[in-house]
XYZ file of C-alpha atoms in Angstrom:
517
model
C 95.150 81.342 98.923
C 96.988 84.325 99.978
C 94.570 87.085 101.060
C 95.649 91.063 100.272
C 94.566 92.989 103.196
C 94.242 96.847 103.788
C 93.728 98.502 107.099
C 90.138 99.011 106.450
C 89.409 95.858 105.376
C 90.725 92.381 106.426
C 89.410 89.382 105.431
C 89.246 86.304 107.545
C 90.221 82.995 106.148
C 89.957 79.178 107.026
C 93.220 77.333 107.032
C 93.309 73.843 106.257
C 94.280 71.415 108.886
C 95.924 67.877 109.447
C 95.364 65.104 111.723
C 98.638 63.714 113.580
C 100.609 60.854 112.105
C 102.152 58.266 114.188
C 105.710 57.395 113.260
C 108.500 54.687 114.230
C 111.979 54.029 113.599
C 112.478 55.407 110.074
C 114.468 52.733 108.476
C 113.574 54.068 104.860
C 114.333 52.321 101.653
C 118.122 52.143 100.855
C 118.837 54.080 97.599
C 121.714 55.320 95.740
C 121.771 59.240 95.116
C 120.272 59.873 91.704
C 122.154 61.955 89.207
C 120.670 65.107 88.327
C 118.748 65.021 84.975
C 119.203 68.724 84.002
C 121.836 71.606 85.146
C 124.584 70.229 87.402
C 124.374 71.335 91.240
C 126.955 73.752 92.119
C 129.137 72.671 94.992
C 129.404 73.899 97.584
C 126.175 75.284 97.180
C 123.737 75.027 100.094
C 123.860 77.851 102.805
C 127.162 78.780 101.766
C 128.996 79.034 98.179
C 132.600 79.047 97.437
C 132.398 82.891 97.221
C 130.824 83.170 100.284
C 133.507 81.159 102.139
C 136.221 83.206 100.213
C 134.636 86.416 101.480
C 134.479 85.291 104.930
C 138.102 84.249 105.239
C 139.134 87.314 103.430
C 137.280 89.648 105.388
C 138.195 87.935 108.724
C 142.198 88.162 107.702
C 141.660 91.828 106.810
C 140.168 92.303 110.263
C 136.795 93.828 108.770
C 133.793 94.660 110.879
C 131.599 93.018 111.471
C 133.371 89.766 110.294
C 135.899 89.795 112.893
C 133.293 90.260 115.804
C 131.033 87.426 114.085
C 134.169 85.240 113.756
C 135.049 85.912 117.522
C 131.636 84.531 118.345
C 132.462 81.368 116.502
C 135.900 80.611 118.154
C 134.595 81.331 121.630
C 131.709 78.766 121.356
C 132.642 75.274 123.113
C 131.278 73.674 119.913
C 133.790 75.134 117.515
C 136.750 73.474 119.384
C 138.952 70.732 117.398
C 139.178 68.835 120.858
C 135.354 67.759 120.443
C 134.564 64.226 120.133
C 131.350 62.444 118.692
C 129.209 60.345 120.491
C 127.256 58.810 117.895
C 123.957 56.533 118.332
C 122.810 53.576 116.875
C 119.351 54.964 116.891
C 118.174 58.543 117.664
C 114.994 59.310 119.186
C 112.573 62.404 119.440
C 109.249 61.993 121.200
C 107.288 58.944 122.016
C 108.410 56.698 124.872
C 112.061 55.952 123.695
C 115.166 57.468 125.195
C 115.368 60.980 124.005
C 118.795 61.164 122.977
C 118.447 63.407 120.144
C 120.246 66.392 122.043
C 123.451 64.066 121.335
C 122.765 64.376 117.673
C 122.198 68.011 117.329
C 125.381 68.916 119.462
C 127.480 66.921 117.580
C 125.821 68.480 114.356
C 126.754 71.934 115.673
C 130.140 71.092 116.418
C 130.864 69.212 113.016
C 129.357 72.847 111.416
C 131.154 75.044 113.346
C 134.645 73.262 113.040
C 134.074 72.820 109.417
C 133.319 76.531 109.159
C 136.460 77.424 111.124
C 138.624 75.500 108.893
C 137.251 77.174 105.620
C 138.171 80.344 107.049
C 141.439 79.786 108.466
C 142.385 76.704 106.674
C 143.283 74.816 109.928
C 142.847 71.146 109.271
C 142.465 70.258 113.044
C 139.184 71.729 112.776
C 138.451 69.778 109.357
C 139.699 66.444 110.961
C 137.134 67.070 113.679
C 134.216 67.795 111.548
C 135.282 64.875 109.243
C 135.292 62.368 112.218
C 131.958 63.554 113.517
C 130.381 62.873 110.164
C 132.452 59.369 109.710
C 131.383 58.311 113.212
C 127.628 58.675 112.863
C 127.404 57.515 109.066
C 129.292 54.608 110.499
C 126.987 53.930 113.572
C 123.583 55.191 112.665
C 120.879 52.646 112.045
C 117.494 54.542 112.127
C 115.651 57.397 113.409
C 112.709 57.069 115.649
C 110.018 58.326 118.399
C 106.634 59.574 118.466
C 105.271 62.572 116.024
C 108.064 64.327 116.774
C 110.778 62.358 114.474
C 109.321 64.139 111.977
C 111.260 67.670 113.344
C 114.307 65.292 113.845
C 114.596 64.318 110.343
C 113.913 67.792 109.362
C 115.972 69.991 111.390
C 118.948 67.627 111.799
C 118.699 66.633 108.201
C 119.152 69.639 106.680
C 121.978 70.947 109.188
C 123.758 67.703 108.915
C 123.587 67.821 104.946
C 125.144 71.250 105.160
C 128.168 69.700 107.025
C 128.594 67.153 104.524
C 128.575 69.747 101.821
C 131.276 71.753 103.281
C 133.334 68.344 103.916
C 132.714 67.221 100.452
C 136.283 66.235 99.087
C 138.297 66.165 102.057
C 140.930 63.647 102.618
C 139.061 60.768 104.628
C 135.459 61.845 104.578
C 133.266 59.355 103.423
C 130.784 61.133 101.507
C 128.965 58.219 99.775
C 128.429 56.370 103.311
C 127.279 59.816 104.571
C 124.762 60.469 101.595
C 123.278 56.828 102.304
C 122.496 57.700 105.965
C 120.760 60.766 104.827
C 118.831 59.198 102.075
C 117.947 56.139 104.034
C 117.199 57.479 107.331
C 116.006 61.000 106.825
C 114.912 61.557 103.517
C 111.970 59.045 103.825
C 110.498 60.650 106.833
C 110.747 64.128 104.953
C 109.068 62.982 101.936
C 106.318 60.824 104.079
C 105.367 64.076 105.899
C 105.077 66.132 102.938
C 103.063 63.601 101.128
C 100.841 62.526 104.242
C 97.392 61.237 103.758
C 94.997 63.192 105.868
C 91.819 65.497 105.715
C 93.218 67.854 108.281
C 96.233 69.343 106.486
C 96.426 72.562 108.442
C 96.963 70.676 111.771
C 100.783 71.243 111.565
C 102.423 74.572 112.031
C 104.427 75.854 109.313
C 108.033 75.166 110.980
C 107.259 71.427 110.633
C 106.507 71.431 106.819
C 109.542 73.874 106.432
C 111.899 71.689 108.393
C 111.117 68.698 106.352
C 111.310 70.864 102.950
C 114.725 72.361 104.002
C 116.097 68.647 104.795
C 114.882 67.331 101.292
C 116.346 70.265 99.475
C 119.478 70.085 101.218
C 119.913 66.287 100.929
C 118.838 66.600 96.987
C 121.867 69.170 96.820
C 124.161 66.755 98.653
C 123.417 63.623 96.688
C 123.073 65.448 92.902
C 119.346 64.444 93.102
C 117.227 67.001 90.858
C 113.958 65.281 91.815
C 114.417 65.993 95.570
C 115.652 69.527 95.123
C 112.603 70.213 92.755
C 110.251 68.543 95.241
C 110.811 71.062 97.863
C 110.570 73.941 94.738
C 107.071 72.167 94.044
C 105.861 72.194 97.672
C 107.045 75.580 98.326
C 104.819 76.861 95.486
C 101.964 74.354 95.429
C 102.255 72.383 98.762
C 98.827 71.646 100.612
C 100.397 72.074 103.951
C 101.162 75.186 106.085
C 104.953 75.300 104.776
C 103.824 76.449 101.411
C 104.034 80.039 100.515
C 100.462 80.605 100.565
C 99.572 78.932 103.828
C 102.957 80.236 105.848
C 102.042 83.770 104.809
C 98.231 83.770 104.754
C 97.445 87.654 105.021
C 99.319 90.371 103.337
C 98.888 94.178 104.142
C 99.989 95.633 101.175
C 99.525 99.413 102.015
C 101.810 98.477 105.064
C 104.334 96.355 103.367
C 103.785 93.662 106.055
C 102.602 90.171 105.931
C 101.002 88.097 108.635
C 103.054 84.851 109.379
C 100.911 81.781 110.293
C 102.364 81.033 113.665
C 101.783 84.682 115.119
C 98.712 83.867 117.064
C 100.677 80.890 118.375
C 103.974 82.449 119.854
C 106.988 84.679 118.575
C 109.806 81.937 119.091
C 108.133 79.756 116.309
C 107.166 82.447 114.228
C 110.931 83.542 114.216
C 111.902 79.994 113.749
C 109.631 79.964 110.726
C 111.809 82.846 109.468
C 114.694 81.286 109.735
C 113.587 77.695 108.309
C 111.932 79.611 105.046
C 115.165 81.814 104.782
C 117.391 78.481 104.565
C 115.170 76.994 101.921
C 115.224 80.261 99.748
C 118.900 80.753 100.224
C 119.737 77.321 99.426
C 117.823 77.449 96.197
C 119.358 81.041 95.208
C 122.716 79.350 95.646
C 121.231 76.867 93.113
C 119.984 79.452 90.512
C 116.433 79.359 91.911
C 114.968 82.689 93.319
C 112.353 81.565 96.114
C 112.751 85.088 97.740
C 111.222 86.852 94.933
C 107.906 84.771 94.893
C 104.565 86.428 94.835
C 106.053 89.932 94.888
C 108.378 89.194 97.308
C 106.041 88.340 100.080
C 108.557 86.446 102.211
C 110.243 89.704 102.582
C 106.978 91.280 104.035
C 106.256 88.205 106.541
C 110.103 88.972 107.666
C 109.289 92.873 108.248
C 105.820 91.738 110.201
C 107.658 89.288 112.669
C 110.691 91.816 112.989
C 108.086 94.906 113.489
C 106.013 93.365 116.300
C 109.461 91.591 117.987
C 110.734 95.281 117.888
C 107.861 96.087 120.302
C 105.632 97.965 117.764
C 101.990 96.933 116.716
C 100.996 95.251 113.678
C 97.578 94.346 112.259
C 96.247 90.802 112.939
C 93.524 88.916 111.130
C 92.034 86.052 112.748
C 93.296 82.913 112.022
C 91.191 79.960 111.686
C 91.853 76.184 110.930
C 90.581 72.923 111.582
C 92.758 71.172 114.161
C 93.771 67.717 115.313
C 92.671 63.970 114.132
C 88.955 65.101 114.395
C 89.322 68.327 112.668
C 88.157 70.648 115.274
C 87.334 74.197 113.918
C 89.989 76.434 115.695
C 90.778 80.082 115.974
C 93.233 82.813 117.070
C 91.945 86.033 117.641
C 94.822 87.868 118.704
C 98.627 87.956 117.866
C 100.687 86.109 120.739
C 103.011 87.626 122.973
C 104.940 84.559 124.032
C 108.833 84.835 123.240
C 108.062 88.402 121.980
C 111.604 90.008 121.688
C 113.633 86.736 122.066
C 117.063 86.356 120.442
C 117.150 84.060 117.507
C 119.773 84.132 114.663
C 117.648 84.485 111.948
C 117.637 87.959 110.725
C 121.156 88.581 109.103
C 120.507 86.007 106.037
C 117.239 87.543 105.045
C 118.300 91.373 105.543
C 121.299 90.845 103.500
C 119.551 89.184 100.527
C 116.853 91.828 100.345
C 118.479 95.230 101.655
C 122.028 94.439 100.445
C 121.623 92.099 97.341
C 118.414 93.248 96.047
C 118.656 96.914 97.399
C 114.740 96.706 98.894
C 113.825 98.425 101.994
C 113.928 96.625 105.147
C 113.671 98.887 108.105
C 112.164 96.549 110.749
C 114.588 93.568 109.782
C 117.303 96.132 109.668
C 116.732 97.278 112.994
C 116.399 93.605 114.384
C 120.080 93.116 112.818
C 121.313 96.447 114.219
C 119.875 95.301 117.680
C 121.754 92.025 117.664
C 125.094 93.657 116.380
C 125.246 96.303 119.014
C 128.015 96.134 121.650
C 127.117 95.333 125.209
C 124.037 94.231 126.991
C 123.635 90.533 127.966
C 123.607 88.323 124.918
C 123.307 91.120 122.373
C 126.033 91.159 119.793
C 126.857 89.359 116.561
C 124.867 86.252 115.546
C 125.755 82.802 117.174
C 124.965 79.227 116.620
C 124.241 76.244 118.897
C 125.400 76.501 122.101
C 124.770 80.221 122.219
C 121.190 80.386 122.918
C 120.722 77.818 125.554
C 120.995 74.103 126.048
C 117.485 73.155 124.690
C 116.696 72.028 121.158
C 115.289 75.718 120.619
C 118.820 76.719 120.627
C 120.016 74.651 117.963
C 117.237 75.251 115.456
C 119.714 77.273 113.223
C 123.259 76.925 112.307
C 123.663 80.512 112.960
C 126.615 82.992 112.583
C 124.709 84.986 110.280
C 126.839 88.177 110.922
C 129.831 86.326 109.896
C 128.504 84.106 107.165
C 125.708 86.286 105.268
C 127.124 89.961 105.758
C 127.902 91.231 102.454
C 129.013 94.279 100.294
C 126.195 96.521 98.698
C 125.391 94.853 95.122
C 126.050 96.767 92.137
C 122.817 97.805 90.312
C 123.286 95.221 87.584
C 123.794 92.656 90.487
C 120.482 93.733 92.195
C 118.571 93.460 88.938
C 119.988 89.969 88.098
C 118.166 86.493 89.183
C 120.633 83.876 90.728
C 122.776 82.462 87.975
C 120.702 84.202 85.370
C 117.847 82.046 85.965
C 114.181 83.035 85.733
C 112.267 82.922 89.181
C 109.676 80.032 89.190
C 105.956 81.708 89.407
C 104.071 80.791 92.167
C 100.833 78.743 91.766
C 97.633 80.568 92.726
C 96.226 77.451 94.527
C 95.043 76.937 98.167
C 92.057 77.353 100.671
C 89.976 80.369 99.971
C 88.701 82.102 102.926
C 85.642 83.034 104.283
C 84.848 86.997 104.222
C 84.900 88.597 107.294
C 86.219 91.772 108.791
C 88.669 91.894 111.540
C 90.150 94.666 113.435
C 94.063 95.174 114.318
C 95.159 93.161 117.271
C 97.851 94.104 119.633
C 96.288 94.776 122.811
C 97.067 98.062 124.264
C 100.181 98.244 126.439
C 99.709 98.782 130.487
C 102.423 100.307 132.502
C 103.486 98.010 135.102
C 106.749 97.684 134.313
C 109.422 100.509 133.270
C 107.803 103.591 131.604
C 110.329 103.396 128.988
C 108.785 103.503 125.466
C 109.725 101.295 122.210
C 112.690 102.599 119.857
C 111.584 105.048 117.400
C 109.801 103.300 114.768
C 112.241 102.120 112.033
C 109.505 102.010 109.421
C 109.847 105.910 109.431
C 113.292 105.830 108.548
C 113.492 103.312 105.910
C 114.374 105.618 103.278
C 117.334 107.035 104.786
C 118.720 104.354 107.647
C 118.126 100.850 105.234
C 119.607 103.103 102.065
C 122.610 104.046 104.469
C 122.913 100.497 105.844
C 123.059 99.074 102.242
C 125.452 101.952 101.110
C 128.142 100.915 103.440
C 127.863 97.142 103.326
C 126.567 97.119 106.976
C 130.033 98.369 108.315
C 128.224 101.541 109.823
C 125.851 99.926 111.615
C 126.459 101.265 115.178
C 126.213 104.811 113.650
C 122.798 103.797 112.126
C 121.694 102.155 115.181
C 122.033 105.521 117.280
C 120.581 107.774 114.319
C 117.526 105.245 114.180
C 116.922 105.211 118.077
C 117.433 101.460 118.558
C 119.190 101.631 121.608
C 116.665 101.286 124.323
C 118.114 98.480 126.262
C 117.975 97.399 129.860
C 119.758 94.461 131.501
C 120.537 92.999 127.909
C 116.932 92.915 126.695
C 114.899 95.257 124.344
C 112.508 97.369 126.701
C 109.058 96.924 125.195
C 105.640 97.771 126.713
C 104.347 95.528 129.215
C 102.998 93.130 126.752
C 106.409 92.562 124.998
C 108.265 90.588 127.510
C 111.054 88.292 126.100
C 111.775 84.875 126.978
C 115.208 84.140 128.325
C 116.126 81.224 126.027
C 114.503 79.938 123.056
C 112.028 77.362 123.630
C 111.850 73.818 122.593
C 110.104 73.356 119.134
C 107.007 71.425 119.502
C 103.724 70.489 117.734
């Protein structure tokens, strides 16, 4: 159950929890992709539609900002080179005692995606050939996935990413789509389905990102295979799921008078909170492109969570309600009483997609998220610039959690009034069910410990929320093309050594951390 909270009264809720599951090699059950029973799927129709790809190509050809900077970021990445050669493995493992060879998989997936994207934008078939050959090499070699509990992350993150590559390559000469579909359905899908239907008394044990990556993979495989049941399984879990990936559990507390909503992992660390924003944004975008509006569910609650996570990572205080859940196989009562500072201010390519949906497509205020976009796009300063992708955020798995390149892929012109009011493909949003664990009534103060002045005495940038009416509107009106001017006007310019200056409690991590339980 979602809790609506004001600054004067904050409810403390008990989250449900789950025990660990041990898993081995995911051989799955061989199955042919099913045929959708109702409306046919649109192709391409995952993170990128035909219109999206045509927009990218046209904008890059015209030399339009910020697309050109985003495209330059793509072409500079070593993974996007047509000289990349795949290294397929028979069994890929993550976690447990097996050889940890999953980095080979995620490097090849990102190389395939980046080459496919370059082909779609430029028409250069050398890149298409490289992406095709990577996909064919893996589907022709793979015999399963394995490891410890972390194999669920492997099946989830890399399942949805690889499916997105297959969707871009659909119909390309020599691409063995049927064999690629079979690989994902046979080895990845069973793990996604099993994880979301696990039998346990402690459903809340796994963090939101575990469910969300399984959901994203399930949905992407459903689209790739024209399997409506798999797609609908994710939509249903989004609204009604028992785990922390469902909307009600991933965003347990809403501060309506502030337009903010607390993310489930906020008391854990900020890297995983941002990862969750990226995964839920991925699910919402793929659903949107198939005519289902998850972005708008429960009064656009996800928008408020984006604003919450963005605001804290910009260096501002946010309210925090003690998060309580039962942890581990023995359901030990556990609580997080303050918001976590770990990874605060870290760079993750998750903001462009959600900003461009809510602020540009829908014309809704996104001041904090807009400031994160502006901070990323501004020129100079360390790693700041257009959103990059795998290989731009360090060598560890955390740097490959997102396919990325949002500045190039998701920047869009401001929608017309009619477009802003419309639902995707004319479909009505699916209502969210009001189910979930009820919380105990307890009052909690705002978290955010006061900052100490041990580092630089510089203050954070001026509050973007105070400029929501002007700044966010200006950003939308220009289709984000005047972002440097907006950045200067809103004061989001306090950078030293490439990192946004936060108070002492807001130190940023150098690279995205690995995903872990």
